[in-house]
Coordinates of C-alpha atoms and ligand atoms in Angstrom, one line a residue:
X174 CA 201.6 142.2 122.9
X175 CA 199.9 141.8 119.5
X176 CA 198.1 138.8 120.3
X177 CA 196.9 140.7 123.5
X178 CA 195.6 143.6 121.7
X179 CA 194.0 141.1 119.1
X180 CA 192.1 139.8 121.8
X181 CA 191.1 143.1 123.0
X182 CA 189.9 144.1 119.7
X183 CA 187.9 141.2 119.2
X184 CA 186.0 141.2 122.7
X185 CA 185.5 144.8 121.9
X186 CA 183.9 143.6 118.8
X187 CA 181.7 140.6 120.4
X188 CA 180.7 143.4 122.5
X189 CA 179.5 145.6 119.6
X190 CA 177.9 142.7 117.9
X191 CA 176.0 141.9 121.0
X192 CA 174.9 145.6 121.6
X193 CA 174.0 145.4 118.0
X194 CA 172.1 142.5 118.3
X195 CA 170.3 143.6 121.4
X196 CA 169.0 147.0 119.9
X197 CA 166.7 144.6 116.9
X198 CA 165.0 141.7 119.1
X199 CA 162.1 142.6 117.8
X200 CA 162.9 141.9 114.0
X201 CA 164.5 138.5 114.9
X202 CA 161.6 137.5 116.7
X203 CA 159.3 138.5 113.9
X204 CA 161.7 136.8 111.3
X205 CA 161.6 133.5 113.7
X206 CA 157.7 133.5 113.7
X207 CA 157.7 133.9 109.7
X208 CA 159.6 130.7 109.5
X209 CA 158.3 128.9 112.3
X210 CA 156.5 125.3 112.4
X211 CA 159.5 123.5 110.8
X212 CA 158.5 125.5 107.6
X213 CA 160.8 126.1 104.8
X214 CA 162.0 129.9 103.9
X215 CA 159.2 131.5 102.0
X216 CA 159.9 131.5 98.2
X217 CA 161.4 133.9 96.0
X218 CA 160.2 132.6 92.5
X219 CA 157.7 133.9 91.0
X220 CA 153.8 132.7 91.5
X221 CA 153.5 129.7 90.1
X222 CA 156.9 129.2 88.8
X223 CA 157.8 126.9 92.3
X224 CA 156.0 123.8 91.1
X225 CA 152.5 122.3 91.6
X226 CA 151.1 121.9 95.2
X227 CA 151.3 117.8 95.6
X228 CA 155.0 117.7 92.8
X229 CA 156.7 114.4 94.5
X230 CA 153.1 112.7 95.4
X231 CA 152.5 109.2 93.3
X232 CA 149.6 107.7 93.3
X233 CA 148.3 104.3 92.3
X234 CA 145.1 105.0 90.4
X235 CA 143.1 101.5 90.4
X236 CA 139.8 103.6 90.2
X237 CA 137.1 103.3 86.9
X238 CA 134.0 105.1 85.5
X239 CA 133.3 107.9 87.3
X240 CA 133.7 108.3 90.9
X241 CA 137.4 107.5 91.7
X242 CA 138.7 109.2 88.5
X243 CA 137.5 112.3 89.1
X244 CA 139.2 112.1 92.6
X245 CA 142.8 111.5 90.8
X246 CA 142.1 113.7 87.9
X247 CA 141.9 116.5 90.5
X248 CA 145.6 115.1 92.7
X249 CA 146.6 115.1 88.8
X250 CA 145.9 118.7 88.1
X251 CA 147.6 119.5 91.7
X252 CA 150.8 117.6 90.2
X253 CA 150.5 114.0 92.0
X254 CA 151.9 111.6 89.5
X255 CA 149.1 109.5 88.4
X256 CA 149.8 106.5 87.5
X257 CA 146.3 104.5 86.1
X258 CA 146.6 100.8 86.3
X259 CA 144.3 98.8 83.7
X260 CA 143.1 95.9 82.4
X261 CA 145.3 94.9 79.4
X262 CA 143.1 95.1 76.0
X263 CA 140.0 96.6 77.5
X264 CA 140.7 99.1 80.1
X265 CA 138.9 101.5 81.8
X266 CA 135.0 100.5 80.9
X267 CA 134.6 104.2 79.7
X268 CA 137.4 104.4 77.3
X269 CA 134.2 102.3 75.0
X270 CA 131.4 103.9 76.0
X271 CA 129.2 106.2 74.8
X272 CA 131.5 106.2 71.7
X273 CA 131.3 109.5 68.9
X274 CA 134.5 108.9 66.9
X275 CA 135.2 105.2 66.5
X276 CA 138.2 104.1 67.1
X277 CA 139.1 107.1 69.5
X278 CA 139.0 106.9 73.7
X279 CA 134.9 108.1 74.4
X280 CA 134.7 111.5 75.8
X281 CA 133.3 109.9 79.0
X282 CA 137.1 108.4 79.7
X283 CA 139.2 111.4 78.3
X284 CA 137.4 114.0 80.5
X285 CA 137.5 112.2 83.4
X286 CA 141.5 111.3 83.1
X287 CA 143.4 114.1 82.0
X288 CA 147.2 114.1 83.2
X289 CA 147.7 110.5 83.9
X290 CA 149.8 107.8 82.5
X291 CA 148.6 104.6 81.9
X292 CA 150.1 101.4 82.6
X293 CA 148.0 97.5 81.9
X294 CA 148.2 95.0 84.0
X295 CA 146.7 92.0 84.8
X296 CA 146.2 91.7 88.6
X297 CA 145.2 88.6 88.7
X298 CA 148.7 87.4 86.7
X299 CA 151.6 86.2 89.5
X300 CA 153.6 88.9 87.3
X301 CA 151.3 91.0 87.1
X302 CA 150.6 91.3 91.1
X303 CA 154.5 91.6 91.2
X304 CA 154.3 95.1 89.4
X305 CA 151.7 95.4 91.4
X306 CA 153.8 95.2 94.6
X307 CA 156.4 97.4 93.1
X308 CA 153.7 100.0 92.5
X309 CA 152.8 99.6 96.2
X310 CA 156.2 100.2 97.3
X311 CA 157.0 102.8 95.0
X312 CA 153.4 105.4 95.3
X313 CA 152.4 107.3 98.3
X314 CA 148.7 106.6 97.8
X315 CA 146.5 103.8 96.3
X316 CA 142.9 105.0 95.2
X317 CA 140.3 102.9 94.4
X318 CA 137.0 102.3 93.8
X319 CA 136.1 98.9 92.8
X320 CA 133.1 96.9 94.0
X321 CA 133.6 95.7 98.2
X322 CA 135.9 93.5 98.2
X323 CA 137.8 93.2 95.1
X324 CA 140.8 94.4 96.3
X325 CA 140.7 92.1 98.8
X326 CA 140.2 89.1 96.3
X327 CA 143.2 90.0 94.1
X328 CA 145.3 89.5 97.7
X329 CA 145.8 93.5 98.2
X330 CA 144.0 93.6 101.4
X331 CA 144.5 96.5 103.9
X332 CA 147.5 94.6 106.1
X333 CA 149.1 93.1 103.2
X334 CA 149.6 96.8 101.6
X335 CA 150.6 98.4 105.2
X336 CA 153.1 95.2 105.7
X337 CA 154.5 96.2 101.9
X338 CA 154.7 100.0 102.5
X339 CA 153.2 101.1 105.8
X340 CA 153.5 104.9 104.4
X341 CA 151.0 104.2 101.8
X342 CA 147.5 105.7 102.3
X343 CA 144.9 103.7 100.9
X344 CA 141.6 105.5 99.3
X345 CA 138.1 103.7 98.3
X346 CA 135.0 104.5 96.8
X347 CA 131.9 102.5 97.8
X348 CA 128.4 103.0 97.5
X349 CA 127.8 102.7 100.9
X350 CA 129.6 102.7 104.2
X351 CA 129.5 99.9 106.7
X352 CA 125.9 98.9 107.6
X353 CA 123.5 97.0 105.7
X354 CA 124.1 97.8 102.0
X355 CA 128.2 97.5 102.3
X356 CA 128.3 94.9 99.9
X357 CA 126.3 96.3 96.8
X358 CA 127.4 97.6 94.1
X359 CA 126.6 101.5 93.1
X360 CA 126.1 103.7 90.5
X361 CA 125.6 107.4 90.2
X362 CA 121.8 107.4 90.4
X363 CA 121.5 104.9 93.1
X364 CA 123.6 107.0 95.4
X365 CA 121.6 110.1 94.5
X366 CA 118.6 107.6 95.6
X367 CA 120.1 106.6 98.7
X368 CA 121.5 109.7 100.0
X369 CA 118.6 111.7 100.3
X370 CA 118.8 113.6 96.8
X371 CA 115.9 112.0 94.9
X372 CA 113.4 112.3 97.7
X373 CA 114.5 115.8 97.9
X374 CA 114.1 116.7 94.2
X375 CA 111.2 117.6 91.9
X376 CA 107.8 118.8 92.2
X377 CA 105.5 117.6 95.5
X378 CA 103.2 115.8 93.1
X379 CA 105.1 114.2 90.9
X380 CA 108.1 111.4 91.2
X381 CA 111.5 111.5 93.1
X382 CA 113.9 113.4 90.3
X383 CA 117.4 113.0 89.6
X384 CA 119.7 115.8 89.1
X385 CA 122.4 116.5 86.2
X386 CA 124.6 117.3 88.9
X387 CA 126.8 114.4 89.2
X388 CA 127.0 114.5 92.9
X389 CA 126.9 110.8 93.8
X390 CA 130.4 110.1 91.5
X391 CA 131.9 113.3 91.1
X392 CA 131.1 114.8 94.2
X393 CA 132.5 111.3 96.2
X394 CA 135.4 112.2 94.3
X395 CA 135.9 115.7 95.4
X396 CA 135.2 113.9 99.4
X397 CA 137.5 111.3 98.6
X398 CA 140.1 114.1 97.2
X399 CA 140.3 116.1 100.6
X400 CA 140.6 112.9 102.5
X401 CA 143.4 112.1 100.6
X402 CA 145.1 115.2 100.7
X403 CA 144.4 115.3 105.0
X404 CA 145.9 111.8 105.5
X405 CA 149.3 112.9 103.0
X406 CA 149.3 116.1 105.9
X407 CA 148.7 114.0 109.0
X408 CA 151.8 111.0 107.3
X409 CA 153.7 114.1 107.6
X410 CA 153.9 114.2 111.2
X411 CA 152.8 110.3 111.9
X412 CA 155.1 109.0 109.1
X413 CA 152.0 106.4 108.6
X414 CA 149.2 105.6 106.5
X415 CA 145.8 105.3 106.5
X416 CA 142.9 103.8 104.7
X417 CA 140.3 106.3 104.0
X418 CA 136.6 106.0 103.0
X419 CA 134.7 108.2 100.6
X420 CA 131.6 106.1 100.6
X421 CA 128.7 107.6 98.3
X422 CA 125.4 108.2 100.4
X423 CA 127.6 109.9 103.0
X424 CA 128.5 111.9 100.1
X425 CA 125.4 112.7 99.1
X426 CA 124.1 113.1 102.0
X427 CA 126.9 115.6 102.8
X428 CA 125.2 117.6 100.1
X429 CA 121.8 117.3 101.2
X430 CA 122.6 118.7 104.8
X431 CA 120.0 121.8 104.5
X432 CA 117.6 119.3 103.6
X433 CA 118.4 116.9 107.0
X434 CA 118.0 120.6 108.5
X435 CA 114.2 120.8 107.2
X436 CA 113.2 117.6 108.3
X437 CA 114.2 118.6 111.7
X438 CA 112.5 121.8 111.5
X439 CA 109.1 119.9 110.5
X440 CA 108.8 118.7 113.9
X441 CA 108.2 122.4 114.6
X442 CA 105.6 123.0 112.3
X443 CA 104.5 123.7 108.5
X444 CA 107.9 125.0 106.4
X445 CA 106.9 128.2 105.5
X446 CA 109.3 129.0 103.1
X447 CA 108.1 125.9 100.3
X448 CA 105.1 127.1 98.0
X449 CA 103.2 124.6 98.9
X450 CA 102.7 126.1 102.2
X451 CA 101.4 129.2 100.6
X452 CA 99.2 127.3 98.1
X453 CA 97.8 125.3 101.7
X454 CA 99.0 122.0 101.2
X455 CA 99.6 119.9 103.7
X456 CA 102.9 118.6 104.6
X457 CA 103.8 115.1 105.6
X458 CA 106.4 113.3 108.0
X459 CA 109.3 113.6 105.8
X460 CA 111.1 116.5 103.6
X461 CA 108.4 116.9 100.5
X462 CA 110.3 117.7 97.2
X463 CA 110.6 121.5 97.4
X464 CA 110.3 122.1 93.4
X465 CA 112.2 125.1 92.6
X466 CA 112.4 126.4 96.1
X467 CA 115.4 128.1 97.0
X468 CA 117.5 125.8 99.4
X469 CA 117.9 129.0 102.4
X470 CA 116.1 130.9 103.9
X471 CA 115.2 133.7 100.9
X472 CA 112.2 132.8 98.4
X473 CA 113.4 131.8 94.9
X474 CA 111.8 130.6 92.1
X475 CA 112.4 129.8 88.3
X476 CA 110.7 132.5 86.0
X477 CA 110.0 132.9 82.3
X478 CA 111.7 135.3 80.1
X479 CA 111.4 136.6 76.8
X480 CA 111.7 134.2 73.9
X481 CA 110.3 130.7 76.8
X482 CA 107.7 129.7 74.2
X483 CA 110.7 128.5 71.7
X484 CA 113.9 128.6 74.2
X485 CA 113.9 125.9 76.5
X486 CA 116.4 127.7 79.0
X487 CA 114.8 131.3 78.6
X488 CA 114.1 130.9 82.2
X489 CA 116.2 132.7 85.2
X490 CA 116.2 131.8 89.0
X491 CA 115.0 134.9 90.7
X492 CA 115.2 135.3 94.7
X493 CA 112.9 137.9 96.5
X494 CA 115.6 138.6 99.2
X495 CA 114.6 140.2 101.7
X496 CA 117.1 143.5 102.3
X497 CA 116.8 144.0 98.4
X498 CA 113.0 143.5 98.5
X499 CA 111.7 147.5 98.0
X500 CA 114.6 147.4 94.9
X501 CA 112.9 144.2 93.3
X502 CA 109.3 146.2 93.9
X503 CA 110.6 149.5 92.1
X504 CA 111.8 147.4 89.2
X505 CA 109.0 145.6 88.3
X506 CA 106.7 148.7 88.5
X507 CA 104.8 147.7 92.2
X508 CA 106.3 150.8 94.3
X509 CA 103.0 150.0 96.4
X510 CA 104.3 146.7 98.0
X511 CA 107.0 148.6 99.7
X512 CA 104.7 149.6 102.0
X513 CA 101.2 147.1 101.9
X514 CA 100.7 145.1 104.9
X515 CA 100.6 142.7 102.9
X516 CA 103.9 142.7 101.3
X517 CA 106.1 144.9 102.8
X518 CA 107.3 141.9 105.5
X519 CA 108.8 138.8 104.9
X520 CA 105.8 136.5 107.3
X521 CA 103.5 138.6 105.0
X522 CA 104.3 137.4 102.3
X523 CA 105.3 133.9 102.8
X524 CA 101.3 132.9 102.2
X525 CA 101.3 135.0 99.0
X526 CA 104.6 133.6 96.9
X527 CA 102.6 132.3 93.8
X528 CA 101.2 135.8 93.3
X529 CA 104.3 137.5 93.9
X530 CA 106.5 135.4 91.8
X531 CA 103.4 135.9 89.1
X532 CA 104.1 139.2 89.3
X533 CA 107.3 139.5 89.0
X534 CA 107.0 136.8 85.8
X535 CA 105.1 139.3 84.1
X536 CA 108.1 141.9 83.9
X537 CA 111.2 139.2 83.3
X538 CA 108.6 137.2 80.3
X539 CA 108.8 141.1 79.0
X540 CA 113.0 141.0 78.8
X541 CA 115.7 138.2 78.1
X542 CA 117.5 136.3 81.1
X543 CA 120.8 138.3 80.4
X544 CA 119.1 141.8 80.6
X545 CA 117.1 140.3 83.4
X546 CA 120.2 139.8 85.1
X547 CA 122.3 142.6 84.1
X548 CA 118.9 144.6 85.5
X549 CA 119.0 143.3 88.5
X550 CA 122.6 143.2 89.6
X551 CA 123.2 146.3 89.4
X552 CA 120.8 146.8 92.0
X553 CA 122.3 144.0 93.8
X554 CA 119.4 141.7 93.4
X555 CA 120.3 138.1 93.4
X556 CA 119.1 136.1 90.1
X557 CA 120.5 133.1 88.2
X558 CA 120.3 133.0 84.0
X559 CA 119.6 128.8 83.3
X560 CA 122.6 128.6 80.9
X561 CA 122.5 125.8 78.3
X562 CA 125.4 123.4 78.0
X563 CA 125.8 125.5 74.9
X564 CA 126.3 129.0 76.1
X565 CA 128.5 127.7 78.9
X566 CA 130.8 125.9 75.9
X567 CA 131.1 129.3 74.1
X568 CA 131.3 131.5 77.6
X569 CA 134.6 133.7 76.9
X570 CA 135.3 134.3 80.6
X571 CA 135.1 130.5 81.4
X572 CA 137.8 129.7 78.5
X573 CA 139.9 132.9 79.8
X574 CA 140.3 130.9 83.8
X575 CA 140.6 127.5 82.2
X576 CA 137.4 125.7 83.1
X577 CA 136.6 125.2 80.0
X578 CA 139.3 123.9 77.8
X579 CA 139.9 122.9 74.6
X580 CA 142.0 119.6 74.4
X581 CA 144.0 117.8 71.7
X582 CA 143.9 114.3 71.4
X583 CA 145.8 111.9 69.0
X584 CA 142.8 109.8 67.8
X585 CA 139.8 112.2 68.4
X586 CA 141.4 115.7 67.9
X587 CA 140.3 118.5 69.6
X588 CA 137.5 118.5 72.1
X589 CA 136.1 120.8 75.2
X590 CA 136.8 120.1 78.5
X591 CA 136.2 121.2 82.2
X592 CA 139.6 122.4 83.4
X593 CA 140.3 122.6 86.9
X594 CA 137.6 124.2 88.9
X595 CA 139.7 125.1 91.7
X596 CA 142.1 127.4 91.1
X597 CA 145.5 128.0 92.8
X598 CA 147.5 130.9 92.9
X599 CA 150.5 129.3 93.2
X600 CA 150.1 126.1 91.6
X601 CA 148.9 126.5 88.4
X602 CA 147.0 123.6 86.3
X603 CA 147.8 122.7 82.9
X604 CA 145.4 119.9 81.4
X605 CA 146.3 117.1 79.3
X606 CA 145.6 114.8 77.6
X607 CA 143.9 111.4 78.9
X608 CA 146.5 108.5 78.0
X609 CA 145.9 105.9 75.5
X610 CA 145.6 102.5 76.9
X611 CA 148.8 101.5 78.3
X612 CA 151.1 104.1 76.3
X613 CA 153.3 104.7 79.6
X614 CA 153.6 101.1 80.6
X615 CA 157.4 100.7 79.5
X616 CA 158.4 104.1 80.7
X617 CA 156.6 103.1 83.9
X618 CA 158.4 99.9 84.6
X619 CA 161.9 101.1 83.5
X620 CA 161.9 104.4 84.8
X621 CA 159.6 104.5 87.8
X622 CA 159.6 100.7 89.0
X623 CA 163.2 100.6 88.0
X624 CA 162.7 96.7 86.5
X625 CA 166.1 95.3 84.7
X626 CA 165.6 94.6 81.2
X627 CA 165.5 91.1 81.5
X628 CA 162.7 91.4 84.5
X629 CA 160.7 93.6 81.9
X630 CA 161.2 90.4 79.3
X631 CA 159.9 88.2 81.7
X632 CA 156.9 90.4 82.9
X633 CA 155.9 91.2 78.9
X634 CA 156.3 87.1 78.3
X635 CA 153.8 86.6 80.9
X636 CA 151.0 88.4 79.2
X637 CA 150.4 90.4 82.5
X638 CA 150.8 93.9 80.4
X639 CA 149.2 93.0 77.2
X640 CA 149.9 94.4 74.1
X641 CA 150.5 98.4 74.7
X642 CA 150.7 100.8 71.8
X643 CA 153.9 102.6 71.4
X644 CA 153.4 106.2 72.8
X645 CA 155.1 107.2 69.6
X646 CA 152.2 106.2 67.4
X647 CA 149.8 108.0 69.9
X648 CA 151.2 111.7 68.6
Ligands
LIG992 N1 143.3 93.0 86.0 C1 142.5 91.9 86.3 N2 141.3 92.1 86.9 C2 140.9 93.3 87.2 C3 141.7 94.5 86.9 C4 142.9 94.3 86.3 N3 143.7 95.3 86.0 N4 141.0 95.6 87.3 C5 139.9 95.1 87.8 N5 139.8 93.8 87.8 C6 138.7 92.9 88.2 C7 138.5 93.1 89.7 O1 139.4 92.3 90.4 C8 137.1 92.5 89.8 O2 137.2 91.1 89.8 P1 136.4 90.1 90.9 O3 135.0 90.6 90.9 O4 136.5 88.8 90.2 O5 137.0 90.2 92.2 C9 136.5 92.8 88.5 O6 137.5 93.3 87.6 C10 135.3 93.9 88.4 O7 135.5 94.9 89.3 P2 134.1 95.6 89.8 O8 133.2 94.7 90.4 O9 134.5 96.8 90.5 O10 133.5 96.1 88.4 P3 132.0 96.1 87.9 O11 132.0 96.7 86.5 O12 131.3 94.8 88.1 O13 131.2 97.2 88.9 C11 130.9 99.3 89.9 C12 131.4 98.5 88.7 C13 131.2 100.8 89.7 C14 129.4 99.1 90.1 C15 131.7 98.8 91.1 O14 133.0 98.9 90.9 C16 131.4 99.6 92.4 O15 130.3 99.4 93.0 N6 132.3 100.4 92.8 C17 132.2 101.2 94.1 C18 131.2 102.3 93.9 C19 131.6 103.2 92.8 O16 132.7 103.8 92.7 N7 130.6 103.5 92.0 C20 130.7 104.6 91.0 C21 130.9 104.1 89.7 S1 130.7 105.5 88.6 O17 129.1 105.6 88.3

């Protein structure tokens, strides 16, 4: 009888549960959605306190100079474990160049390798292409960015790497992409050459410029970055590698798209927007070099302010956009041009730039390129102060986000620093420190490639690791 009533009970229960449970289908549908596409339940710690964005990624970082390190620099501030591989007694070319303090890693290497350890190796050693293996085995990405066809010739070609881990994603820098110029060897400038930048830069009369802008290295580094990043999302599902291919024109190029956008709009006649249209000049067959000429649609131009005849960057970047236009003529005391035929319309004033911006020259030389753009912001008008390398050091607000850092190094001492530029709310970027040459190379082979003692013996005997410094000495 008991078990009967039991039974009764329980049914009666299910029943309950099931009414229950009927009554909410919204909320369980909801909570399903939340959690769908295989994700995990959302976290309860607190932002930034559940690790970086790429924690568990390790990366092989063959890359020198400029172009590839920036790329792992950035997986580094993310949290990849980076993992720089280098020429035992030299290194990375950078780490001696452009030398301040002797005897300390040159600015040019420690800014471009923050958060990496450093293991040397001679690839070209039997034991040193065995570590090399390991590494392959052991990292989720190689990046490089040596000169076509050097990986090849030290034996780590594309099917050899897949054959010895086909998870591993493999990432190159070249100057160029497959074509005629595959095989050369490039450099900063000659990609801002080839990609469109120089021919695009300067004044109409005078010689292709480059810029400061280190688009050709860094910028194929930010490319080769987001490649990397998509092929580590797409092994996710495909449980594969990939090779991918930052090459440097495409980069630039990339970055001269509005420019690929005039020479189309050529074909349909003068563009109206550079000043040389307003000062009559004829334009040719190809994209002239623009000068100062905004890049859109809205007229801009560099103008003096107060204090230009002494201050180099007493200058500001002013743009006569249009919606703001009757603000900008209120401001610099021409209330008339609001209403002139003349000036009151963009088309009018296209032919009549030089004299505009003249005008408007005369009231910024009359104030300084802060008050010129306090001025003007508050009425919304968009303008640009040309801040010296110096006043962007000493900026307060830059130090406050952590783009400009200050760094401490064993051998140098402190020094300044560009931080992460992109910023993540959950995954929060500490910089530091480049590594000296080779200071993790034991910990690397012991802890990470898991070699015996004896194997280590061997490998050191060899001469394929060089002498490294203990990373004791380096604090
Ligand atoms: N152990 C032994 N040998 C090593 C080594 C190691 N750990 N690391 C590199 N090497 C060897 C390479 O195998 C290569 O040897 P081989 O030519 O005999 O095959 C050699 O060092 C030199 O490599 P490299 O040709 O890449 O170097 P480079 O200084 O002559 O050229 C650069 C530099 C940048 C022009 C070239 O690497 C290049 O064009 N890279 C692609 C484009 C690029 O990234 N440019 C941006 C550079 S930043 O401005």
């Amino acid at each position: 009888m008991a078990k009967k009533k039991d039974k009764k009970a329980k049914s009666k229960d299910k029943a309950s549960k099931k009414a229950k449970a009927a009554k909410k289908p919204v909320l369980k549908v909801v909570a399903k959605k939340a959690n769908g596409n295989g994700l995990p339940k959302v976290s309860k710690k607190a932002w930034g306190e559940d690790g970086k964005a790429l924690d568990g990624v390790k990366i092989l970082d063959f890359t020198h100079v400029q172009s590839g390190p920036t790329c792992t620099q950035l997986l580094a501030w993310f949290g990849a474990d980076v993992i720089k591989v280098e020429r035992p007694g030299t290194g990375d070319i950078t780490r001696g160049q452009l030398v301040d303090v002797p005897g300390a890693d040159s600015l040019y290497f420690t800014m471009l390798n923050h958060n990496k350890r450093s293991i040397t190796l001679d690839s070209k050693s039997k034991e040193g292409m065995k570590v090399l293996e390991r590494l392959v085995k052991t990292c989720d990405v190689l990046v490089e960015n040596f000169a076509p066809g050097a990986l090849d010739r030290m034996g780590l070609t594309w099917e050899h790497i897949h054959a010895l881990n086909p998870r591993m994603i493999v990432a190159s820098v070249k100057g160029f992409g497959p074509g005629p110029y595959e095989d050369c060897k490039v450099y900063e400038n000659v990609a801002q050459c080839a990609g469109g930048a120089a021919s695009t830069t300067g004044f109409h009369d005078g010689i292709p410029l480059v810029t400061g802008a280190q688009i050709g290295d860094s910028g194929t580094g930010l490319h080769l970055a987001l490649g990397i990043v998509s092929a580590l999302y797409q092994r996710k599902r495909t449980g594969r590698g990939q090779r991918v291919l930052a090459s440097m024109q495409d980069g630039v190029l990339n970055l001269c798209r509005v420019k690929l956008r005039d020479q189309q709009r050529l074909a349909h006649g003068p563009l109206k927007e550079y000043t040389q249209y307003g000062q009559g000049i004829p334009f040719g067959d190809a994209v002239p070099r623009a000068g100062n000429d905004s890049g859109g649609g809205q007229p801009g131009v560099i103008l003096k302010c107060k204090g230009w005849e002494t201050d180099p960057n007493a200058y500001i970047y002013f743009i006569t956009q249009a919606p703001v236009w009757e603000k900008i003529c209120d401001l610099i005391g021409q209330p008339d041009w609001k209403t002139h035929p003349d000036y009151a319309k963009p088309p009018a004033r296209l032919p009549r730039l030089k004299e505009i911006f003249e005008r408007i020259e005369q009231w910024t030389m009359t104030k300084s390129k802060f008050d010129v753009m306090n001025e003007c912001n508050a009425l919304d008008i968009p303008v640009g102060p040309i801040l010296s390398m110096k006043e962007l050091a000493e900026e307060p607000s830059l130090r406050h986000t952590g783009t400009i850092v200050e760094v401490d190094h064993p051998k140098r001492g402190k020094y300044l620093s560009v931080g992460n530029p992109i910023k993540l709310s959950d995954s929060i970027s500490e910089v530091k420190r480049s590594p000296l040459l080779g200071e993790h190379t034991d910990e690397i082979l012991t802890k990470v490639l898991k070699f015996t003692p004896r194997e280590i013996a061997e490998i050191k005997a060899s001469g394929a690791t060089g002498e490294a410094p203990k990373a004791q000495a380096a604090e």
